[in-house]
């Protein structure tokens, strides 16, 4: 945000009559929750360019951050009235409706703009996003993303979500095929490689998963998600644990609040036999999971239970194993956990 503010200040000095500098400085302050300063810049942006949608989009962003959802919707609609093709304004309007639990109004807003601009890939992508993530209409979302990609085969976000919705429908092979074709059309996109890696992981196809993550790292050697996921896969393929540890530590530096990364680190230390560090990282993973209000991960509990067992803490180990079976009775290692519980009780 400091970099954004510096750039915005320079834009204001060079073009004081343009709304962009004021709007971008406002955006920096919105992200810092400095709402009074943001409001002043937004009012200035609207004053210097009253017919531009830009200032009204930022006003909507401010009201959305302040949880004044009706006022946010009005501001975004004012922006659309000035520029009916503003994707930012439509996205904001839909977010405001979703925040008010008026999902159908968000969908109607997208369809209304699509009627005006039927060849817009971005609009179909916005529609698909709400149908997928909020409405959970997987069939409708898939159709919207397909249309978005048909209109623009380089719409990277739509391609990612098309793969995701097909995976959510259980069509993993089709999702993989879509991802592979997308990479041919859009080479050097590490996000697609990471997505493919996760899809291969879901099939326990560790070799192809490892290859996909390595492809992502060939483009960006410090991609934190690819680093973490490759480290995790290496534990399945019998890779070098020291290399895996280095990858996980790289991921942790970029994602210090990720419970998944802390879990990966803890499990690597377990595999290396460094059980105290394993326990520290796995306990941290549970704390981060709670702090971020994320769903309970059976992997973290299982890994922590195994680490407690190795450090002669059977009561704590049983507690973690029982939590796995209670929350996820069909967990992939459920039979092994049951055997461990019987052994611990004997």
Short mmCIF file of C-alpha atoms in Angstrom, two decimals, residues 235 252 258-271 274-290 296-311 320-321 331:
data_model
loop_
_atom_site.label_atom_id
_atom_site.label_comp_id
_atom_site.label_asym_id
_atom_site.label_seq_id
_atom_site.Cartn_x
_atom_site.Cartn_y
_atom_site.Cartn_z
CA UNK A 235 6.85 -36.90 1.05
CA UNK A 252 6.45 -20.23 5.01
CA UNK A 258 -1.05 -20.50 6.36
CA UNK A 259 -2.02 -23.53 8.45
CA UNK A 260 -1.40 -25.75 5.42
CA UNK A 261 2.21 -24.60 5.13
CA UNK A 262 2.78 -25.06 8.88
CA UNK A 263 1.34 -28.56 8.55
CA UNK A 264 3.70 -29.37 5.67
CA UNK A 265 6.68 -28.17 7.70
CA UNK A 266 5.59 -30.17 10.72
CA UNK A 267 5.13 -33.34 8.71
CA UNK A 268 8.55 -32.96 7.09
CA UNK A 269 10.15 -32.64 10.52
CA UNK A 270 8.24 -35.76 11.56
CA UNK A 271 9.63 -37.67 8.59
CA UNK A 274 12.81 -34.18 14.59
CA UNK A 275 9.65 -34.67 16.64
CA UNK A 276 9.75 -31.57 18.91
CA UNK A 277 9.91 -29.26 15.87
CA UNK A 278 7.19 -31.34 14.22
CA UNK A 279 4.92 -30.82 17.21
CA UNK A 280 5.66 -27.08 17.38
CA UNK A 281 4.73 -26.55 13.72
CA UNK A 282 1.66 -28.78 13.85
CA UNK A 283 0.38 -27.04 16.99
CA UNK A 284 0.91 -23.73 15.19
CA UNK A 285 -1.06 -25.09 12.22
CA UNK A 286 -4.03 -25.80 14.51
CA UNK A 287 -3.81 -22.32 16.06
CA UNK A 288 -3.74 -20.66 12.63
CA UNK A 289 -6.68 -22.78 11.51
CA UNK A 290 -8.72 -21.59 14.49
CA UNK A 296 -11.00 -28.47 10.71
CA UNK A 297 -8.23 -30.31 8.81
CA UNK A 298 -8.01 -34.05 9.51
CA UNK A 299 -4.45 -34.09 8.14
CA UNK A 300 -3.19 -31.72 10.85
CA UNK A 301 -4.81 -33.77 13.63
CA UNK A 302 -3.49 -37.03 12.17
CA UNK A 303 0.03 -35.69 11.79
CA UNK A 304 0.00 -34.21 15.29
CA UNK A 305 -1.30 -37.48 16.73
CA UNK A 306 1.56 -39.36 15.07
CA UNK A 307 4.09 -36.87 16.46
CA UNK A 308 2.65 -37.15 19.98
CA UNK A 309 2.88 -40.92 19.71
CA UNK A 310 6.57 -40.72 18.80
CA UNK A 311 7.23 -38.55 21.87
CA UNK A 320 -5.91 -36.15 17.96
CA UNK A 321 -6.75 -39.52 16.37
CA UNK A 331 -10.66 -40.28 6.26
#
